[in-house]
PDB file of C-alpha atoms in Angstrom:
ATOM      1  CA  UNK A  21       0.000   0.000   0.000  1.00 38.00           C
ATOM      2  CA  UNK A  22       1.278   3.485  -0.858  1.00 41.00           C
ATOM      3  CA  UNK A  23       0.249   6.957   0.172  1.00 45.00           C
ATOM      4  CA  UNK A  24      -0.796   9.665  -2.261  1.00 42.00           C
ATOM      5  CA  UNK A  25       2.824  10.569  -2.996  1.00 44.00           C
ATOM      6  CA  UNK A  26       3.570   7.078  -4.287  1.00 47.00           C
ATOM      7  CA  UNK A  27       6.147   6.473  -1.539  1.00 50.00           C
ATOM      8  CA  UNK A  28       6.356   3.167   0.267  1.00 45.00           C
ATOM      9  CA  UNK A  29       5.137   3.558   3.843  1.00 47.00           C
ATOM     10  CA  UNK A  30       7.953   4.051   6.316  1.00 47.00           C
ATOM     11  CA  UNK A  31      10.717   4.341   3.696  1.00 48.00           C
ATOM     12  CA  UNK A  32      10.321   7.763   2.126  1.00 50.00           C
ATOM     13  CA  UNK A  33      11.526   6.261  -1.174  1.00 48.00           C
ATOM     14  CA  UNK A  34       9.380   5.590  -4.250  1.00 55.00           C
ATOM     15  CA  UNK A  35       8.268   1.962  -4.426  1.00 70.00           C
ATOM     16  CA  UNK A  36       9.386   1.772  -8.036  1.00 74.00           C
ATOM     17  CA  UNK A  37      12.877   2.963  -7.202  1.00 84.00           C
ATOM     18  CA  UNK A  38      13.186   0.467  -4.348  1.00 91.00           C
ATOM     19  CA  UNK A  39      12.042  -2.346  -6.627  1.00 89.00           C
ATOM     20  CA  UNK A  40      14.567  -1.457  -9.328  1.00 86.00           C
ATOM     21  CA  UNK A  41      17.336  -1.219  -6.715  1.00 89.00           C
ATOM     22  CA  UNK A  42      16.390  -4.692  -5.503  1.00 91.00           C
ATOM     23  CA  UNK A  43      16.319  -6.098  -9.020  1.00 89.00           C
ATOM     24  CA  UNK A  44      19.734  -4.610  -9.772  1.00 87.00           C
ATOM     25  CA  UNK A  45      21.296  -6.015  -6.609  1.00 91.00           C
ATOM     26  CA  UNK A  46      19.691  -9.466  -6.742  1.00 94.00           C
ATOM     27  CA  UNK A  47      21.938 -10.869  -9.489  1.00 95.00           C
ATOM     28  CA  UNK A  48      25.266 -12.414  -8.501  1.00 94.00           C
ATOM     29  CA  UNK A  49      27.697 -13.116 -11.336  1.00 96.00           C
ATOM     30  CA  UNK A  50      30.045 -16.100 -11.393  1.00 97.00           C
ATOM     31  CA  UNK A  51      33.832 -15.914 -11.697  1.00 98.00           C
ATOM     32  CA  UNK A  52      33.815 -16.115 -15.492  1.00 98.00           C
ATOM     33  CA  UNK A  53      31.427 -13.187 -15.793  1.00 98.00           C
ATOM     34  CA  UNK A  54      33.345 -11.152 -13.226  1.00 98.00           C
ATOM     35  CA  UNK A  55      36.558 -11.758 -15.164  1.00 98.00           C
ATOM     36  CA  UNK A  56      34.847 -10.700 -18.400  1.00 98.00           C
ATOM     37  CA  UNK A  57      33.547  -7.561 -16.699  1.00 98.00           C
ATOM     38  CA  UNK A  58      37.086  -6.790 -15.545  1.00 98.00           C
ATOM     39  CA  UNK A  59      38.336  -7.063 -19.126  1.00 98.00           C
ATOM     40  CA  UNK A  60      35.561  -4.747 -20.261  1.00 98.00           C
ATOM     41  CA  UNK A  61      36.617  -2.149 -17.711  1.00 98.00           C
ATOM     42  CA  UNK A  62      40.255  -2.399 -18.795  1.00 97.00           C
ATOM     43  CA  UNK A  63      39.287  -1.865 -22.436  1.00 97.00           C
ATOM     44  CA  UNK A  64      36.752   0.853 -21.715  1.00 96.00           C
ATOM     45  CA  UNK A  65      34.133  -1.321 -23.430  1.00 96.00           C
ATOM     46  CA  UNK A  66      30.663  -0.723 -21.977  1.00 93.00           C
ATOM     47  CA  UNK A  67      29.015  -3.858 -20.592  1.00 97.00           C
ATOM     48  CA  UNK A  68      25.396  -4.579 -19.708  1.00 97.00           C
ATOM     49  CA  UNK A  69      24.461  -4.474 -16.031  1.00 96.00           C
ATOM     50  CA  UNK A  70      24.102  -7.862 -14.284  1.00 97.00           C
ATOM     51  CA  UNK A  71      20.309  -7.485 -14.125  1.00 97.00           C
ATOM     52  CA  UNK A  72      20.198  -6.805 -17.873  1.00 98.00           C
ATOM     53  CA  UNK A  73      22.414  -9.823 -18.455  1.00 98.00           C
ATOM     54  CA  UNK A  74      20.061 -12.014 -16.453  1.00 98.00           C
ATOM     55  CA  UNK A  75      17.162 -10.677 -18.525  1.00 98.00           C
ATOM     56  CA  UNK A  76      19.016 -11.581 -21.732  1.00 98.00           C
ATOM     57  CA  UNK A  77      19.527 -15.124 -20.460  1.00 98.00           C
ATOM     58  CA  UNK A  78      15.845 -15.387 -19.540  1.00 98.00           C
ATOM     59  CA  UNK A  79      14.696 -14.131 -22.956  1.00 98.00           C
ATOM     60  CA  UNK A  80      17.057 -16.533 -24.728  1.00 98.00           C
ATOM     61  CA  UNK A  81      15.720 -19.448 -22.706  1.00 98.00           C
ATOM     62  CA  UNK A  82      12.100 -18.342 -23.141  1.00 97.00           C
ATOM     63  CA  UNK A  83      12.344 -18.448 -26.941  1.00 95.00           C
ATOM     64  CA  UNK A  84      14.459 -21.642 -26.904  1.00 96.00           C
ATOM     65  CA  UNK A  85      17.216 -19.778 -28.707  1.00 98.00           C
ATOM     66  CA  UNK A  86      19.480 -21.871 -30.915  1.00 98.00           C
ATOM     67  CA  UNK A  87      20.770 -19.043 -33.115  1.00 98.00           C
ATOM     68  CA  UNK A  88      21.460 -15.588 -31.664  1.00 98.00           C
ATOM     69  CA  UNK A  89      23.024 -12.453 -33.130  1.00 98.00           C
ATOM     70  CA  UNK A  90      24.723  -9.916 -30.882  1.00 98.00           C
ATOM     71  CA  UNK A  91      25.594  -6.479 -32.257  1.00 98.00           C
ATOM     72  CA  UNK A  92      28.476  -5.241 -30.101  1.00 97.00           C
ATOM     73  CA  UNK A  93      30.720  -7.976 -28.697  1.00 98.00           C
ATOM     74  CA  UNK A  94      32.629  -5.896 -26.160  1.00 97.00           C
ATOM     75  CA  UNK A  95      34.587  -8.175 -23.835  1.00 98.00           C
ATOM     76  CA  UNK A  96      31.949 -10.908 -23.926  1.00 98.00           C
ATOM     77  CA  UNK A  97      29.808 -10.008 -20.891  1.00 98.00           C
ATOM     78  CA  UNK A  98      26.470  -9.921 -22.699  1.00 98.00           C
ATOM     79  CA  UNK A  99      27.582 -12.852 -24.858  1.00 98.00           C
ATOM     80  CA  UNK A 100      28.141 -15.017 -21.786  1.00 98.00           C
ATOM     81  CA  UNK A 101      24.716 -14.126 -20.430  1.00 98.00           C
ATOM     82  CA  UNK A 102      23.095 -14.962 -23.759  1.00 98.00           C
ATOM     83  CA  UNK A 103      24.927 -18.294 -23.935  1.00 98.00           C
ATOM     84  CA  UNK A 104      23.739 -19.078 -20.397  1.00 98.00           C
ATOM     85  CA  UNK A 105      20.155 -18.971 -21.640  1.00 98.00           C
ATOM     86  CA  UNK A 106      20.629 -20.575 -25.057  1.00 98.00           C
ATOM     87  CA  UNK A 107      20.214 -24.263 -25.866  1.00 97.00           C
ATOM     88  CA  UNK A 108      23.291 -26.431 -25.309  1.00 95.00           C
ATOM     89  CA  UNK A 109      23.922 -26.653 -29.052  1.00 96.00           C
ATOM     90  CA  UNK A 110      23.105 -22.992 -29.706  1.00 98.00           C
ATOM     91  CA  UNK A 111      25.489 -20.731 -31.630  1.00 98.00           C
ATOM     92  CA  UNK A 112      26.090 -17.082 -30.800  1.00 98.00           C
ATOM     93  CA  UNK A 113      27.085 -14.857 -33.726  1.00 98.00           C
ATOM     94  CA  UNK A 114      28.626 -11.704 -32.308  1.00 98.00           C
ATOM     95  CA  UNK A 115      29.739  -8.717 -34.391  1.00 98.00           C
ATOM     96  CA  UNK A 116      32.244  -6.010 -33.464  1.00 98.00           C
ATOM     97  CA  UNK A 117      34.729  -3.926 -35.479  1.00 97.00           C
ATOM     98  CA  UNK A 118      37.360  -3.860 -32.705  1.00 97.00           C
ATOM     99  CA  UNK A 119      39.970  -6.631 -32.803  1.00 97.00           C
ATOM    100  CA  UNK A 120      40.882  -6.122 -29.147  1.00 97.00           C
ATOM    101  CA  UNK A 121      37.258  -6.715 -28.181  1.00 98.00           C
ATOM    102  CA  UNK A 122      37.307 -10.048 -29.974  1.00 97.00           C
ATOM    103  CA  UNK A 123      40.510 -11.077 -28.216  1.00 98.00           C
ATOM    104  CA  UNK A 124      39.000 -10.222 -24.844  1.00 98.00           C
ATOM    105  CA  UNK A 125      35.734 -11.981 -25.677  1.00 98.00           C
ATOM    106  CA  UNK A 126      37.566 -15.150 -26.709  1.00 98.00           C
ATOM    107  CA  UNK A 127      39.327 -15.125 -23.338  1.00 98.00           C
ATOM    108  CA  UNK A 128      35.992 -14.651 -21.600  1.00 98.00           C
ATOM    109  CA  UNK A 129      34.334 -17.497 -23.496  1.00 98.00           C
ATOM    110  CA  UNK A 130      37.292 -19.798 -22.867  1.00 98.00           C
ATOM    111  CA  UNK A 131      37.253 -18.888 -19.178  1.00 98.00           C
ATOM    112  CA  UNK A 132      33.621 -19.979 -19.022  1.00 98.00           C
ATOM    113  CA  UNK A 133      34.483 -23.235 -20.832  1.00 98.00           C
ATOM    114  CA  UNK A 134      32.289 -22.377 -23.809  1.00 98.00           C
ATOM    115  CA  UNK A 135      33.031 -24.773 -26.669  1.00 96.00           C
ATOM    116  CA  UNK A 136      34.645 -22.914 -29.603  1.00 91.00           C
ATOM    117  CA  UNK A 137      31.936 -24.143 -31.982  1.00 96.00           C
ATOM    118  CA  UNK A 138      29.257 -22.308 -30.001  1.00 98.00           C
ATOM    119  CA  UNK A 139      30.540 -18.838 -30.868  1.00 98.00           C
ATOM    120  CA  UNK A 140      31.078 -17.137 -34.212  1.00 98.00           C
ATOM    121  CA  UNK A 141      32.987 -13.880 -33.782  1.00 98.00           C
ATOM    122  CA  UNK A 142      32.820 -11.600 -36.804  1.00 98.00           C
ATOM    123  CA  UNK A 143      35.297  -8.734 -36.962  1.00 97.00           C
ATOM    124  CA  UNK A 144      33.511  -6.041 -38.943  1.00 97.00           C
ATOM    125  CA  UNK A 145      31.034  -3.198 -38.865  1.00 97.00           C
ATOM    126  CA  UNK A 146      27.478  -4.402 -38.203  1.00 97.00           C
ATOM    127  CA  UNK A 147      26.144  -2.150 -40.969  1.00 96.00           C
ATOM    128  CA  UNK A 148      28.226  -4.208 -43.413  1.00 97.00           C
ATOM    129  CA  UNK A 149      27.809  -7.642 -41.811  1.00 98.00           C
ATOM    130  CA  UNK A 150      24.077  -7.710 -41.018  1.00 98.00           C
ATOM    131  CA  UNK A 151      22.855  -7.429 -44.643  1.00 97.00           C
ATOM    132  CA  UNK A 152      24.715 -10.683 -45.374  1.00 98.00           C
ATOM    133  CA  UNK A 153      22.735 -12.641 -42.775  1.00 98.00           C
ATOM    134  CA  UNK A 154      19.748 -14.666 -43.959  1.00 98.00           C
ATOM    135  CA  UNK A 155      16.119 -13.614 -43.503  1.00 98.00           C
ATOM    136  CA  UNK A 156      14.171 -15.050 -40.548  1.00 98.00           C
ATOM    137  CA  UNK A 157      17.086 -17.233 -39.380  1.00 98.00           C
ATOM    138  CA  UNK A 158      17.694 -16.105 -35.810  1.00 98.00           C
ATOM    139  CA  UNK A 159      15.812 -16.605 -32.554  1.00 98.00           C
ATOM    140  CA  UNK A 160      17.085 -13.509 -30.749  1.00 98.00           C
ATOM    141  CA  UNK A 161      18.938 -10.386 -31.853  1.00 98.00           C
ATOM    142  CA  UNK A 162      20.608  -8.009 -29.388  1.00 98.00           C
ATOM    143  CA  UNK A 163      21.111  -4.460 -30.669  1.00 98.00           C
ATOM    144  CA  UNK A 164      23.843  -2.660 -28.738  1.00 96.00           C
ATOM    145  CA  UNK A 165      26.735  -0.420 -29.663  1.00 89.00           C
ATOM    146  CA  UNK A 166      26.675   3.180 -30.957  1.00 94.00           C
ATOM    147  CA  UNK A 167      23.219   4.731 -30.610  1.00 96.00           C
ATOM    148  CA  UNK A 168      23.541   6.527 -33.933  1.00 97.00           C
ATOM    149  CA  UNK A 169      23.417   3.158 -35.722  1.00 97.00           C
ATOM    150  CA  UNK A 170      20.418   1.726 -33.860  1.00 98.00           C
ATOM    151  CA  UNK A 171      17.783   2.512 -36.527  1.00 98.00           C
ATOM    152  CA  UNK A 172      19.691   0.644 -39.250  1.00 98.00           C
ATOM    153  CA  UNK A 173      20.453  -2.204 -36.887  1.00 98.00           C
ATOM    154  CA  UNK A 174      16.815  -2.496 -35.804  1.00 98.00           C
ATOM    155  CA  UNK A 175      15.660  -2.749 -39.427  1.00 98.00           C
ATOM    156  CA  UNK A 176      18.133  -5.562 -40.081  1.00 98.00           C
ATOM    157  CA  UNK A 177      17.336  -7.252 -36.759  1.00 98.00           C
ATOM    158  CA  UNK A 178      13.644  -7.443 -37.613  1.00 98.00           C
ATOM    159  CA  UNK A 179      14.471  -8.847 -41.048  1.00 98.00           C
ATOM    160  CA  UNK A 180      16.695 -11.666 -39.785  1.00 98.00           C
ATOM    161  CA  UNK A 181      14.478 -12.508 -36.802  1.00 98.00           C
ATOM    162  CA  UNK A 182      12.371 -15.627 -37.184  1.00 98.00           C
ATOM    163  CA  UNK A 183       8.635 -15.549 -36.376  1.00 98.00           C
ATOM    164  CA  UNK A 184       8.307 -15.911 -32.603  1.00 97.00           C
ATOM    165  CA  UNK A 185      11.803 -14.530 -32.043  1.00 98.00           C
ATOM    166  CA  UNK A 186      12.810 -11.575 -29.872  1.00 98.00           C
ATOM    167  CA  UNK A 187      14.681  -8.372 -30.679  1.00 98.00           C
ATOM    168  CA  UNK A 188      16.337  -6.569 -27.766  1.00 98.00           C
ATOM    169  CA  UNK A 189      17.607  -2.975 -27.863  1.00 98.00           C
ATOM    170  CA  UNK A 190      19.996  -1.931 -25.083  1.00 98.00           C
ATOM    171  CA  UNK A 191      19.812   1.676 -23.823  1.00 97.00           C
ATOM    172  CA  UNK A 192      16.749   2.559 -25.937  1.00 97.00           C
ATOM    173  CA  UNK A 193      16.299   5.951 -24.238  1.00 96.00           C
ATOM    174  CA  UNK A 194      19.857   7.176 -24.974  1.00 96.00           C
ATOM    175  CA  UNK A 195      20.532   7.571 -21.257  1.00 94.00           C
ATOM    176  CA  UNK A 196      17.189   9.317 -20.757  1.00 93.00           C
ATOM    177  CA  UNK A 197      17.542  11.801 -23.633  1.00 95.00           C
ATOM    178  CA  UNK A 198      14.495  10.437 -25.466  1.00 94.00           C
ATOM    179  CA  UNK A 199      12.159  11.729 -22.761  1.00 91.00           C
ATOM    180  CA  UNK A 200      13.539  15.269 -23.062  1.00 95.00           C
ATOM    181  CA  UNK A 201      11.871  17.124 -26.002  1.00 93.00           C
ATOM    182  CA  UNK A 202      14.734  19.622 -26.084  1.00 95.00           C
ATOM    183  CA  UNK A 203      17.232  16.871 -26.932  1.00 95.00           C
ATOM    184  CA  UNK A 204      17.496  16.808 -30.706  1.00 95.00           C
ATOM    185  CA  UNK A 205      21.125  15.674 -30.966  1.00 96.00           C
ATOM    186  CA  UNK A 206      21.867  12.749 -33.311  1.00 97.00           C
ATOM    187  CA  UNK A 207      22.036   9.999 -30.623  1.00 96.00           C
ATOM    188  CA  UNK A 208      18.703  11.062 -29.119  1.00 97.00           C
ATOM    189  CA  UNK A 209      17.096  11.336 -32.554  1.00 97.00           C
ATOM    190  CA  UNK A 210      18.435   7.915 -33.530  1.00 98.00           C
ATOM    191  CA  UNK A 211      17.126   6.336 -30.339  1.00 98.00           C
ATOM    192  CA  UNK A 212      13.669   7.802 -30.985  1.00 97.00           C
ATOM    193  CA  UNK A 213      13.716   6.537 -34.562  1.00 98.00           C
ATOM    194  CA  UNK A 214      14.721   3.023 -33.486  1.00 98.00           C
ATOM    195  CA  UNK A 215      11.924   2.932 -30.902  1.00 97.00           C
ATOM    196  CA  UNK A 216       9.360   4.126 -33.446  1.00 98.00           C
ATOM    197  CA  UNK A 217      10.456   1.499 -35.961  1.00 98.00           C
ATOM    198  CA  UNK A 218       9.590  -1.144 -33.388  1.00 98.00           C
ATOM    199  CA  UNK A 219       6.399   0.552 -32.177  1.00 98.00           C
ATOM    200  CA  UNK A 220       5.069   0.974 -35.733  1.00 98.00           C
ATOM    201  CA  UNK A 221       5.736  -2.615 -36.817  1.00 98.00           C
ATOM    202  CA  UNK A 222       2.470  -4.518 -36.367  1.00 98.00           C
ATOM    203  CA  UNK A 223       4.355  -7.825 -36.212  1.00 98.00           C
ATOM    204  CA  UNK A 224       6.098  -6.808 -32.971  1.00 98.00           C
ATOM    205  CA  UNK A 225       4.864  -6.845 -29.376  1.00 98.00           C
ATOM    206  CA  UNK A 226       7.184  -4.463 -27.464  1.00 98.00           C
ATOM    207  CA  UNK A 227       7.870  -3.670 -23.818  1.00 98.00           C
ATOM    208  CA  UNK A 228      10.339  -1.301 -22.110  1.00 97.00           C
ATOM    209  CA  UNK A 229      12.064  -2.743 -19.042  1.00 96.00           C
ATOM    210  CA  UNK A 230      13.793  -0.291 -16.645  1.00 94.00           C
ATOM    211  CA  UNK A 231      16.901  -2.278 -15.742  1.00 95.00           C
ATOM    212  CA  UNK A 232      20.455  -0.998 -16.080  1.00 94.00           C
ATOM    213  CA  UNK A 233      20.588   1.447 -18.989  1.00 95.00           C
ATOM    214  CA  UNK A 234      17.149   0.208 -20.015  1.00 96.00           C
ATOM    215  CA  UNK A 235      15.942  -2.487 -22.384  1.00 98.00           C
ATOM    216  CA  UNK A 236      13.390  -2.418 -25.191  1.00 98.00           C
ATOM    217  CA  UNK A 237      12.335  -5.965 -26.061  1.00 98.00           C
ATOM    218  CA  UNK A 238       9.845  -6.999 -28.725  1.00 98.00           C
ATOM    219  CA  UNK A 239       8.537 -10.405 -29.772  1.00 98.00           C
ATOM    220  CA  UNK A 240       7.839 -11.061 -33.454  1.00 98.00           C
ATOM    221  CA  UNK A 241       4.464 -12.610 -34.296  1.00 98.00           C
ATOM    222  CA  UNK A 242       4.506 -16.296 -35.177  1.00 95.00           C
TER     223      UNK A 242
END
């Protein structure tokens, strides 16, 4: 029960804020994930929050993911979470233009004892790689990386996503800029465009989840 201010009784803090804080603190990462997160910090490669990682694993398991595409490899943090939720014979295709990210990710996957055949690391720009991937061939697509590229990546993600699959956009609000009408800079505009592409596609059922930097997930109609 809350009072008229929306605060939880006796706490003085909004119930929603307390719930998000709990969700963020409830996930404990194993040694392999902690090591991958350390590599990400050393490289200055942004990594998803643990709660977002757990959500990725849940979504992958929910759609029985055998084939997943990740746009933005980083040091392998989100890749490990995705693999945790994928089927045992599932293959993660992860795309990143930075060679040092791929080296770090390979270390992270090896540290988690992921069989080499379960990962396909592609060194290249997603805008060049994605058009080469087959239509409706993937169970889940994670869109991460530079916000300015999100609209193009979302279009390709929807194309390669099989019916019943899930597209996930990380940081869909551009760190909150989308909600500010005065923000018309390119990253904010790109984030708005990506969100509208998903909202306007009648095949997609979207939801925004306020964990970490935020997640926009949408399921494609079967």
